């Protein structure tokens, strides 16, 4: 008899591979042009070109802002393949974590429950949205979900080496990784405590020494990480982000606009979490609401801590960024933290309480269908500019993002693409941001004055609505000259001028 986990694992693998292909198409279609993904691409492998550790051309010493040391693990792959590497790494982590999870669940749940978990929690529309990461494409925090599943499995297998490895990976993603890992670990201990005796309430776990050892241990790891980050920041180029955030919150509590805006963001976050919360409630329903009050209290307390962390991080941008609502609580790198906890906690309850064992009836099928379909409007509410119909239509009908196509004439694009393939890898370039995906193998410079080296090549539209031209004296090596295209001007140093001439001649040959 064939194992029942094979088909859902095969289905999840196929979905993930199709999503990888979708990501590649979106990247090549110039949908990911905001600078965040390129920050991490540069920082991950800067040391391989003799630059400082985690250095990038946008903000400089990135390690003074965040503890993103997991990026160094992916650095050699990114050095070769750029964004394709991070999409592949994300897909690989998801393939392995989902496969191991579904195989484990197959020993404890009915077949319908495996499909329920897959389509509602693991590859539903909410998952698609934050992994597509509008405008950016990828952020290292997106690895939190597959790594949290690894950590969850490690806790259940009770293997010290597996536990330490998965915990370390989460901590190295970013400084708030310790909060996420601590929340998952404490939630696991809490559920374990509850299942020993059906009459217990969660408050009894406070009498357990293990609970306090784990709590203090993770608090120490988090505080040590924050202290290390603060040390790096203040000993070099002070940027008091925490103080900025706390000041914004303190002042904002007396500001109706701040209260209204943040209240809406909390509501949008709750809406995006609603499918996973509903899955948790459906699991409690299956076990006759066993200790439901205690289970829900643990969830609320843990999520409150994670949301508080997200709120403080997001508040840094209040009053300084006109798109504050897009970089606050529902921003994918922040939302994924609460989503990863919500999924793992739901699965802990289902597995340890014995939910999902019943034979299939119309109820789980209906609940699963509703929780899947409901995610489309919930994403629309939580992230209003993520338009599902437009996303599919534009990806199918257009070679490039249709908002960018009007200033991408075919002749110019051919020259620019040839140039990106011709110049030496890891060159220093200054690009109009729509063109940056063509130059993913290079050190792109933003007009922040943080570039490690000046550029040998710059490409700026003639209609320079971003005023990039005024930065040329500070970002280009001298001397340089201008070469006119239809919509763009190429600025190039003598050392790189032969590459431009070669690209122009290739284009003329093709004509």
Short mmCIF file of C-alpha atoms in Angstrom, two decimals:
data_model
loop_
_atom_site.label_atom_id
_atom_site.label_comp_id
_atom_site.label_asym_id
_atom_site.label_seq_id
_atom_site.Cartn_x
_atom_site.Cartn_y
_atom_site.Cartn_z
CA UNK A 1 0.00 0.00 0.00
CA UNK A 2 1.41 3.36 -1.03
CA UNK A 3 2.08 5.77 1.86
CA UNK A 4 -0.61 8.45 2.05
CA UNK A 5 1.94 11.24 2.35
CA UNK A 6 3.40 10.72 -1.12
CA UNK A 7 0.61 12.44 -3.07
CA UNK A 8 0.33 15.59 -0.90
CA UNK A 9 4.13 15.89 -0.76
CA UNK A 10 4.26 15.57 -4.55
CA UNK A 11 1.50 18.19 -4.85
CA UNK A 12 3.27 20.62 -2.50
CA UNK A 13 6.53 20.11 -4.40
CA UNK A 14 4.85 20.80 -7.73
CA UNK A 15 3.19 23.96 -6.38
CA UNK A 16 6.48 25.22 -4.96
CA UNK A 17 8.34 24.56 -8.21
CA UNK A 18 5.62 26.33 -10.21
CA UNK A 19 5.87 29.25 -7.80
CA UNK A 20 9.64 29.33 -8.31
CA UNK A 21 9.00 29.56 -12.07
CA UNK A 22 6.45 32.32 -11.42
CA UNK A 23 9.05 34.24 -9.38
CA UNK A 24 11.59 33.95 -12.19
CA UNK A 25 9.05 35.28 -14.71
CA UNK A 26 8.18 38.17 -12.42
CA UNK A 27 11.83 39.02 -11.87
CA UNK A 28 12.61 38.93 -15.59
CA UNK A 29 9.49 41.04 -16.17
CA UNK A 30 11.03 43.84 -14.04
CA UNK A 31 8.39 43.62 -11.29
CA UNK A 32 11.04 43.56 -8.53
CA UNK A 33 12.88 46.88 -8.75
CA UNK A 34 12.76 48.27 -5.20
CA UNK A 35 16.15 48.22 -3.55
CA UNK A 36 15.67 45.87 -0.57
CA UNK A 37 16.33 42.58 -2.34
CA UNK A 38 19.44 44.04 -4.00
CA UNK A 39 20.69 45.27 -0.61
CA UNK A 40 20.80 41.70 0.63
CA UNK A 41 22.23 40.33 -2.60
CA UNK A 42 25.16 42.73 -2.31
CA UNK A 43 25.64 42.29 1.43
CA UNK A 44 25.67 38.49 1.23
CA UNK A 45 28.76 38.29 -0.96
CA UNK A 46 30.51 41.66 -0.54
CA UNK A 47 33.36 40.01 1.37
CA UNK A 48 34.07 37.85 -1.68
CA UNK A 49 35.15 41.00 -3.54
CA UNK A 50 37.33 42.33 -0.73
CA UNK A 51 34.65 44.61 0.73
CA UNK A 52 33.67 44.73 4.41
CA UNK A 53 31.39 42.04 5.80
CA UNK A 54 27.70 42.65 4.92
CA UNK A 55 28.50 45.86 3.06
CA UNK A 56 26.16 47.16 0.35
CA UNK A 57 25.95 50.30 -1.76
CA UNK A 58 22.61 51.58 -0.50
CA UNK A 59 23.09 52.05 3.25
CA UNK A 60 26.71 51.00 3.62
CA UNK A 61 27.49 48.77 6.59
CA UNK A 62 24.26 46.77 6.69
CA UNK A 63 25.30 44.85 9.80
CA UNK A 64 24.98 48.08 11.79
CA UNK A 65 21.25 48.05 11.05
CA UNK A 66 20.35 44.35 11.34
CA UNK A 67 21.87 41.01 12.39
CA UNK A 68 21.32 39.35 8.99
CA UNK A 69 24.16 36.86 9.30
CA UNK A 70 22.24 33.98 7.71
CA UNK A 71 22.78 35.83 4.43
CA UNK A 72 26.44 34.81 4.57
CA UNK A 73 25.37 31.17 4.25
CA UNK A 74 23.72 31.94 0.92
CA UNK A 75 26.53 34.27 -0.24
CA UNK A 76 28.45 31.85 -2.51
CA UNK A 77 25.25 30.88 -4.33
CA UNK A 78 24.15 34.51 -4.67
CA UNK A 79 27.60 35.45 -5.96
CA UNK A 80 26.97 33.18 -8.93
CA UNK A 81 23.22 33.45 -9.53
CA UNK A 82 21.94 36.57 -7.76
CA UNK A 83 18.14 36.63 -7.25
CA UNK A 84 17.77 33.24 -8.88
CA UNK A 85 19.79 31.86 -5.98
CA UNK A 86 17.58 33.35 -3.27
CA UNK A 87 14.43 32.18 -5.07
CA UNK A 88 15.97 28.71 -5.30
CA UNK A 89 17.05 28.76 -1.63
CA UNK A 90 13.57 29.81 -0.53
CA UNK A 91 12.05 27.08 -2.68
CA UNK A 92 14.52 24.47 -1.46
CA UNK A 93 13.90 25.26 2.22
CA UNK A 94 10.15 25.13 1.62
CA UNK A 95 10.34 21.86 -0.35
CA UNK A 96 12.28 20.14 2.41
CA UNK A 97 10.36 21.57 5.37
CA UNK A 98 6.93 20.93 3.80
CA UNK A 99 7.89 17.41 2.79
CA UNK A 100 9.15 16.51 6.26
CA UNK A 101 6.13 18.12 7.89
CA UNK A 102 3.55 16.37 5.72
CA UNK A 103 5.30 13.04 6.19
CA UNK A 104 5.22 13.49 9.97
CA UNK A 105 1.58 14.59 9.94
CA UNK A 106 0.62 11.55 7.87
CA UNK A 107 1.38 9.34 10.88
CA UNK A 108 -1.02 11.29 13.10
CA UNK A 109 -3.76 12.65 10.84
CA UNK A 110 -6.26 11.49 8.27
CA UNK A 111 -5.50 12.18 4.61
CA UNK A 112 -7.97 15.07 4.38
CA UNK A 113 -6.10 16.87 7.18
CA UNK A 114 -2.87 16.80 5.17
CA UNK A 115 -4.58 18.55 2.28
CA UNK A 116 -6.28 20.98 4.68
CA UNK A 117 -2.92 22.00 6.17
CA UNK A 118 -1.36 22.29 2.71
CA UNK A 119 -3.94 24.50 0.99
CA UNK A 120 -4.98 26.61 3.98
CA UNK A 121 -1.67 27.20 5.78
CA UNK A 122 1.28 26.30 3.58
CA UNK A 123 0.48 27.43 0.02
CA UNK A 124 -2.70 29.49 0.35
CA UNK A 125 -3.21 32.98 -1.13
CA UNK A 126 -1.78 34.69 1.99
CA UNK A 127 1.40 32.66 1.53
CA UNK A 128 1.53 33.59 -2.17
CA UNK A 129 1.15 37.28 -1.34
CA UNK A 130 3.95 37.62 1.20
CA UNK A 131 6.32 35.38 -0.78
CA UNK A 132 5.71 37.44 -3.90
CA UNK A 133 6.63 40.49 -1.80
CA UNK A 134 5.18 43.29 -3.99
CA UNK A 135 7.84 45.42 -5.68
CA UNK A 136 10.74 43.73 -3.89
CA UNK A 137 10.51 40.00 -4.57
CA UNK A 138 12.39 38.61 -1.59
CA UNK A 139 13.52 39.49 1.90
CA UNK A 140 15.63 37.23 4.18
CA UNK A 141 12.83 37.16 6.79
CA UNK A 142 10.73 35.13 4.35
CA UNK A 143 12.88 32.14 5.34
CA UNK A 144 11.30 32.34 8.81
CA UNK A 145 8.36 30.14 7.77
CA UNK A 146 10.28 27.08 6.50
CA UNK A 147 12.88 27.48 9.26
CA UNK A 148 10.09 27.64 11.88
CA UNK A 149 8.71 24.37 10.54
CA UNK A 150 12.17 22.79 10.86
CA UNK A 151 12.36 24.13 14.43
CA UNK A 152 8.89 22.79 15.23
CA UNK A 153 9.88 19.32 13.96
CA UNK A 154 13.12 19.48 15.95
CA UNK A 155 11.21 20.20 19.16
CA UNK A 156 8.97 17.21 18.55
CA UNK A 157 11.83 14.83 17.78
CA UNK A 158 13.69 16.00 20.91
CA UNK A 159 17.11 15.78 19.25
CA UNK A 160 19.58 18.28 20.70
CA UNK A 161 21.71 18.73 17.59
CA UNK A 162 18.68 19.22 15.32
CA UNK A 163 17.22 21.67 17.87
CA UNK A 164 20.41 23.74 18.13
CA UNK A 165 20.91 23.88 14.35
CA UNK A 166 17.35 24.99 13.54
CA UNK A 167 17.30 27.47 16.43
CA UNK A 168 20.61 28.97 15.29
CA UNK A 169 19.35 29.38 11.71
CA UNK A 170 16.30 31.31 12.90
CA UNK A 171 18.39 33.54 15.17
CA UNK A 172 20.81 34.34 12.35
CA UNK A 173 18.06 35.54 10.01
CA UNK A 174 17.52 38.76 11.94
CA UNK A 175 17.57 40.10 15.49
CA UNK A 176 13.87 39.32 16.08
CA UNK A 177 14.47 35.66 15.21
CA UNK A 178 15.13 34.95 18.89
CA UNK A 179 11.64 36.26 19.73
CA UNK A 180 10.05 33.98 17.13
CA UNK A 181 12.02 30.90 18.20
CA UNK A 182 11.34 31.65 21.87
CA UNK A 183 7.60 32.03 21.22
CA UNK A 184 7.48 28.70 19.35
CA UNK A 185 9.52 26.92 22.04
CA UNK A 186 7.44 28.26 24.93
CA UNK A 187 4.21 27.46 23.07
CA UNK A 188 5.40 23.88 22.60
CA UNK A 189 6.16 23.53 26.31
CA UNK A 190 2.77 25.01 27.17
CA UNK A 191 0.84 22.60 24.93
CA UNK A 192 2.88 19.68 26.25
CA UNK A 193 1.93 20.72 29.77
CA UNK A 194 -1.78 20.88 28.88
CA UNK A 195 -2.00 17.45 27.24
CA UNK A 196 -0.74 15.65 30.34
CA UNK A 197 -3.99 16.35 32.21
CA UNK A 198 -7.26 17.50 30.60
CA UNK A 199 -8.17 19.37 33.78
CA UNK A 200 -5.13 21.61 33.76
CA UNK A 201 -5.14 25.30 32.95
CA UNK A 202 -2.21 27.04 31.41
CA UNK A 203 -1.36 28.99 34.55
CA UNK A 204 0.08 25.83 36.07
CA UNK A 205 2.93 25.90 33.57
CA UNK A 206 4.29 28.89 35.47
CA UNK A 207 5.25 26.51 38.29
CA UNK A 208 7.45 24.45 35.95
CA UNK A 209 11.21 25.21 36.16
CA UNK A 210 11.67 24.21 32.50
CA UNK A 211 9.31 26.98 31.38
CA UNK A 212 11.34 29.64 33.17
CA UNK A 213 14.68 28.25 31.99
CA UNK A 214 13.50 28.41 28.38
CA UNK A 215 11.95 31.86 28.84
CA UNK A 216 15.09 33.31 30.45
CA UNK A 217 17.31 31.58 27.90
CA UNK A 218 15.53 33.03 24.87
CA UNK A 219 15.23 36.45 26.54
CA UNK A 220 18.99 36.40 27.04
CA UNK A 221 19.61 35.45 23.39
CA UNK A 222 17.33 38.25 22.19
CA UNK A 223 18.84 40.88 24.50
CA UNK A 224 22.38 39.79 23.61
CA UNK A 225 21.56 40.16 19.93
CA UNK A 226 20.09 43.61 20.49
CA UNK A 227 23.05 44.67 22.62
CA UNK A 228 25.46 43.48 19.91
CA UNK A 229 23.48 45.38 17.27
CA UNK A 230 23.45 48.51 19.43
CA UNK A 231 27.20 48.23 19.99
CA UNK A 232 27.90 47.96 16.26
CA UNK A 233 25.65 50.91 15.56
CA UNK A 234 26.77 53.36 18.23
CA UNK A 235 30.50 52.69 18.01
CA UNK A 236 30.57 53.62 14.32
CA UNK A 237 27.82 55.81 12.93
CA UNK A 238 25.01 56.18 15.47
CA UNK A 239 21.51 55.71 14.14
CA UNK A 240 19.16 55.56 17.16
CA UNK A 241 16.36 53.61 15.46
CA UNK A 242 14.94 52.27 18.72
CA UNK A 243 14.79 55.74 20.25
CA UNK A 244 13.18 57.09 17.07
CA UNK A 245 10.52 54.40 17.21
CA UNK A 246 9.76 54.85 20.92
CA UNK A 247 9.56 58.62 20.47
CA UNK A 248 7.17 58.20 17.52
CA UNK A 249 4.97 55.88 19.58
CA UNK A 250 5.04 58.14 22.64
CA UNK A 251 4.07 61.19 20.60
CA UNK A 252 1.63 59.22 18.46
CA UNK A 253 -0.46 58.03 21.39
CA UNK A 254 -1.77 61.60 21.59
CA UNK A 255 -2.26 61.89 17.82
CA UNK A 256 -5.64 60.74 16.38
CA UNK A 257 -4.07 60.17 12.95
CA UNK A 258 -1.39 57.88 14.42
CA UNK A 259 -3.97 55.96 16.46
CA UNK A 260 -6.31 55.58 13.49
CA UNK A 261 -3.57 54.49 11.08
CA UNK A 262 -2.05 51.96 13.49
CA UNK A 263 -5.47 50.69 14.49
CA UNK A 264 -6.18 49.96 10.83
CA UNK A 265 -2.82 48.19 10.47
CA UNK A 266 -3.58 45.95 13.45
CA UNK A 267 -6.97 45.13 11.94
CA UNK A 268 -5.37 44.29 8.59
CA UNK A 269 -2.82 42.06 10.33
CA UNK A 270 -5.62 40.26 12.20
CA UNK A 271 -7.49 39.79 8.92
CA UNK A 272 -4.45 38.24 7.24
CA UNK A 273 -4.03 35.90 10.24
CA UNK A 274 -7.72 34.97 10.26
CA UNK A 275 -7.40 31.80 8.11
CA UNK A 276 -4.68 30.35 10.35
CA UNK A 277 -6.59 31.38 13.48
CA UNK A 278 -9.71 29.76 12.04
CA UNK A 279 -7.71 26.59 11.37
CA UNK A 280 -6.65 26.64 15.04
CA UNK A 281 -10.28 27.02 16.12
CA UNK A 282 -11.35 24.21 13.79
CA UNK A 283 -8.76 21.97 15.43
CA UNK A 284 -10.15 22.81 18.88
CA UNK A 285 -13.67 22.09 17.59
CA UNK A 286 -12.56 18.61 16.54
CA UNK A 287 -11.35 17.84 20.07
CA UNK A 288 -14.49 19.27 21.66
CA UNK A 289 -12.86 22.57 22.65
CA UNK A 290 -10.46 20.79 24.99
CA UNK A 291 -8.77 23.43 27.19
CA UNK A 292 -9.63 26.00 24.51
CA UNK A 293 -9.30 28.96 26.87
CA UNK A 294 -5.74 28.03 27.80
CA UNK A 295 -4.77 27.26 24.21
CA UNK A 296 -6.08 30.60 22.96
CA UNK A 297 -4.47 32.50 25.84
CA UNK A 298 -1.03 31.14 24.90
CA UNK A 299 -1.64 32.18 21.29
CA UNK A 300 -2.73 35.71 22.23
CA UNK A 301 0.18 36.31 24.63
CA UNK A 302 2.80 35.08 22.16
CA UNK A 303 1.33 37.01 19.25
CA UNK A 304 1.07 40.14 21.38
CA UNK A 305 4.83 39.99 22.03
CA UNK A 306 5.62 39.47 18.34
CA UNK A 307 3.21 42.22 17.28
CA UNK A 308 4.73 44.59 19.83
CA UNK A 309 8.16 43.94 18.31
CA UNK A 310 6.79 44.54 14.81
CA UNK A 311 5.03 47.69 15.96
CA UNK A 312 8.21 49.17 17.41
CA UNK A 313 10.21 48.32 14.28
CA UNK A 314 7.55 49.80 12.01
CA UNK A 315 7.13 52.95 14.09
CA UNK A 316 10.68 53.96 13.12
CA UNK A 317 9.27 55.06 9.77
CA UNK A 318 6.28 57.00 11.06
CA UNK A 319 6.48 60.60 9.88
CA UNK A 320 9.59 59.91 7.77
CA UNK A 321 8.16 57.68 5.03
CA UNK A 322 5.08 58.65 3.01
CA UNK A 323 4.41 54.94 2.52
CA UNK A 324 4.52 54.17 6.25
CA UNK A 325 1.53 51.83 6.03
CA UNK A 326 3.39 49.69 3.46
CA UNK A 327 6.49 49.24 5.65
CA UNK A 328 4.73 48.70 8.95
CA UNK A 329 2.81 45.76 10.42
CA UNK A 330 1.57 44.20 7.18
CA UNK A 331 4.91 44.54 5.39
CA UNK A 332 5.82 40.94 4.41
CA UNK A 333 9.14 40.83 6.36
CA UNK A 334 7.24 41.82 9.50
CA UNK A 335 4.02 39.90 8.86
CA UNK A 336 5.86 36.62 8.19
CA UNK A 337 7.00 36.55 11.84
CA UNK A 338 3.44 36.44 13.20
CA UNK A 339 2.32 34.15 10.38
CA UNK A 340 5.12 31.65 11.03
CA UNK A 341 4.15 31.49 14.70
CA UNK A 342 0.45 31.19 13.85
CA UNK A 343 1.07 28.23 11.53
CA UNK A 344 3.44 26.35 13.83
CA UNK A 345 1.22 26.90 16.87
CA UNK A 346 -1.84 25.68 14.99
CA UNK A 347 0.07 22.57 13.95
CA UNK A 348 1.28 21.94 17.53
CA UNK A 349 -2.32 21.98 18.72
CA UNK A 350 -3.56 19.74 15.92
CA UNK A 351 -0.76 17.21 16.39
CA UNK A 352 -0.52 17.09 20.20
CA UNK A 353 -4.27 17.31 20.84
CA UNK A 354 -5.05 14.70 18.22
CA UNK A 355 -7.13 16.79 15.82
CA UNK A 356 -7.47 15.76 12.18
CA UNK A 357 -7.92 12.04 12.90
CA UNK A 358 -11.61 11.76 12.05
CA UNK A 359 -12.85 10.31 8.78
CA UNK A 360 -13.61 12.81 6.07
CA UNK A 361 -17.07 14.40 6.00
CA UNK A 362 -18.50 17.46 4.30
CA UNK A 363 -17.50 19.69 7.25
CA UNK A 364 -13.69 19.74 6.84
CA UNK A 365 -14.04 19.98 3.07
CA UNK A 366 -16.35 22.97 3.40
CA UNK A 367 -14.20 24.63 6.08
CA UNK A 368 -11.04 24.10 4.04
CA UNK A 369 -12.64 25.52 0.90
CA UNK A 370 -13.97 28.57 2.76
CA UNK A 371 -10.63 29.25 4.45
CA UNK A 372 -8.84 29.00 1.10
CA UNK A 373 -11.24 31.18 -0.88
CA UNK A 374 -11.60 33.78 1.90
CA UNK A 375 -7.89 34.54 1.69
CA UNK A 376 -8.26 36.34 -1.64
CA UNK A 377 -10.41 39.20 -0.27
CA UNK A 378 -8.47 39.21 3.00
CA UNK A 379 -5.20 39.86 1.14
CA UNK A 380 -7.01 42.55 -0.83
CA UNK A 381 -8.08 44.17 2.45
CA UNK A 382 -4.70 43.83 4.12
CA UNK A 383 -2.68 44.92 1.07
CA UNK A 384 -5.03 46.92 -1.20
CA UNK A 385 -2.63 47.34 -4.12
CA UNK A 386 -2.08 43.59 -4.54
CA UNK A 387 -4.65 42.99 -7.29
CA UNK A 388 -5.06 39.30 -8.09
CA UNK A 389 -6.73 39.67 -11.50
CA UNK A 390 -4.27 42.32 -12.66
CA UNK A 391 -1.35 40.22 -11.41
CA UNK A 392 -2.35 37.21 -13.53
CA UNK A 393 -3.36 39.25 -16.59
CA UNK A 394 -0.20 41.38 -16.60
CA UNK A 395 2.11 38.41 -16.07
CA UNK A 396 0.51 36.52 -18.96
CA UNK A 397 0.00 39.36 -21.42
CA UNK A 398 3.08 41.53 -20.94
CA UNK A 399 6.78 40.82 -21.37
CA UNK A 400 7.56 43.53 -18.81
CA UNK A 401 5.65 45.20 -16.02
CA UNK A 402 3.08 47.27 -17.99
CA UNK A 403 3.69 50.31 -15.76
CA UNK A 404 7.31 50.30 -16.99
CA UNK A 405 6.80 49.33 -20.64
CA UNK A 406 6.21 52.89 -21.96
CA UNK A 407 9.84 53.79 -21.23
CA UNK A 408 11.35 50.49 -22.35
CA UNK A 409 11.72 50.72 -26.14
CA UNK A 410 12.85 47.46 -27.66
CA UNK A 411 15.99 48.91 -29.25
CA UNK A 412 17.19 50.43 -25.95
CA UNK A 413 16.38 47.32 -23.98
CA UNK A 414 18.37 45.17 -26.41
CA UNK A 415 21.47 47.34 -25.99
CA UNK A 416 21.08 47.53 -22.21
CA UNK A 417 20.56 43.79 -21.90
CA UNK A 418 23.61 43.07 -24.07
CA UNK A 419 25.61 45.48 -21.95
CA UNK A 420 24.54 43.74 -18.73
CA UNK A 421 25.78 40.44 -20.16
CA UNK A 422 29.01 41.90 -21.55
CA UNK A 423 30.59 43.95 -18.76
CA UNK A 424 32.62 42.05 -16.14
CA UNK A 425 30.56 40.44 -13.38
CA UNK A 426 30.34 42.41 -10.14
CA UNK A 427 31.11 45.72 -11.83
CA UNK A 428 30.01 48.99 -10.22
CA UNK A 429 27.01 50.47 -12.03
CA UNK A 430 24.55 53.32 -11.47
CA UNK A 431 21.15 52.48 -12.92
CA UNK A 432 17.69 53.90 -13.31
CA UNK A 433 15.85 51.54 -10.98
CA UNK A 434 13.59 50.01 -13.66
CA UNK A 435 16.75 48.58 -15.24
CA UNK A 436 18.36 47.16 -12.12
CA UNK A 437 17.10 43.57 -12.65
CA UNK A 438 19.14 43.42 -15.87
CA UNK A 439 22.27 44.12 -13.79
CA UNK A 440 21.61 41.67 -10.95
CA UNK A 441 25.18 40.33 -11.16
CA UNK A 442 26.66 43.74 -10.42
CA UNK A 443 27.07 46.18 -7.56
CA UNK A 444 24.26 48.63 -8.16
CA UNK A 445 24.68 52.09 -6.67
CA UNK A 446 21.85 54.17 -5.22
CA UNK A 447 22.19 57.95 -4.80
CA UNK A 448 22.83 57.71 -1.06
CA UNK A 449 26.57 58.34 -1.16
CA UNK A 450 27.33 54.94 0.43
CA UNK A 451 28.93 53.22 -2.58
CA UNK A 452 32.17 51.37 -1.86
CA UNK A 453 33.52 52.25 -5.30
CA UNK A 454 32.30 54.68 -7.93
CA UNK A 455 30.69 53.42 -11.12
CA UNK A 456 32.20 52.73 -14.53
CA UNK A 457 28.74 52.76 -16.08
CA UNK A 458 25.51 54.67 -15.58
CA UNK A 459 22.23 54.55 -17.49
CA UNK A 460 19.69 57.33 -16.93
CA UNK A 461 16.49 58.10 -18.85
CA UNK A 462 16.42 61.31 -20.86
CA UNK A 463 13.24 62.19 -19.00
CA UNK A 464 15.08 62.09 -15.71
CA UNK A 465 12.09 62.38 -13.39
CA UNK A 466 14.09 60.94 -10.48
CA UNK A 467 16.84 63.57 -10.91
CA UNK A 468 19.53 60.92 -11.06
CA UNK A 469 21.73 62.99 -13.37
CA UNK A 470 22.66 65.44 -10.64
CA UNK A 471 24.36 62.61 -8.71
CA UNK A 472 26.74 61.67 -11.54
CA UNK A 473 29.69 63.77 -10.26
CA UNK A 474 29.58 61.85 -6.97
CA UNK A 475 28.92 58.32 -8.26
CA UNK A 476 30.95 58.09 -11.51
CA UNK A 477 34.66 57.59 -12.02
CA UNK A 478 36.39 60.33 -14.03
CA UNK A 479 36.55 60.84 -16.91
CA UNK A 480 33.32 59.63 -18.49
CA UNK A 481 31.31 60.51 -21.57
CA UNK A 482 27.68 60.26 -22.68
CA UNK A 483 26.28 57.99 -25.40
CA UNK A 484 22.72 58.65 -26.57
CA UNK A 485 20.07 55.97 -27.02
CA UNK A 486 16.42 56.53 -27.91
CA UNK A 487 15.12 56.98 -24.36
CA UNK A 488 18.29 56.65 -22.29
CA UNK A 489 21.74 58.14 -21.95
CA UNK A 490 24.67 55.82 -21.19
CA UNK A 491 27.52 57.38 -19.21
CA UNK A 492 30.69 55.36 -19.44
CA UNK A 493 34.36 55.55 -18.48
CA UNK A 494 37.09 54.85 -21.07
CA UNK A 495 37.75 51.43 -19.51
CA UNK A 496 34.16 50.32 -20.14
CA UNK A 497 33.51 52.12 -23.43
CA UNK A 498 34.50 49.07 -25.52
CA UNK A 499 31.70 47.07 -23.85
CA UNK A 500 29.18 49.73 -24.83
CA UNK A 501 30.43 49.74 -28.43
CA UNK A 502 30.20 45.94 -28.55
CA UNK A 503 26.62 46.03 -27.26
CA UNK A 504 25.65 48.70 -29.79
CA UNK A 505 27.20 46.72 -32.64
CA UNK A 506 25.39 43.53 -31.56
CA UNK A 507 22.10 45.38 -31.66
CA UNK A 508 22.82 46.80 -35.12
CA UNK A 509 23.75 43.32 -36.35
CA UNK A 510 20.47 41.89 -35.09
CA UNK A 511 18.58 44.62 -36.95
#
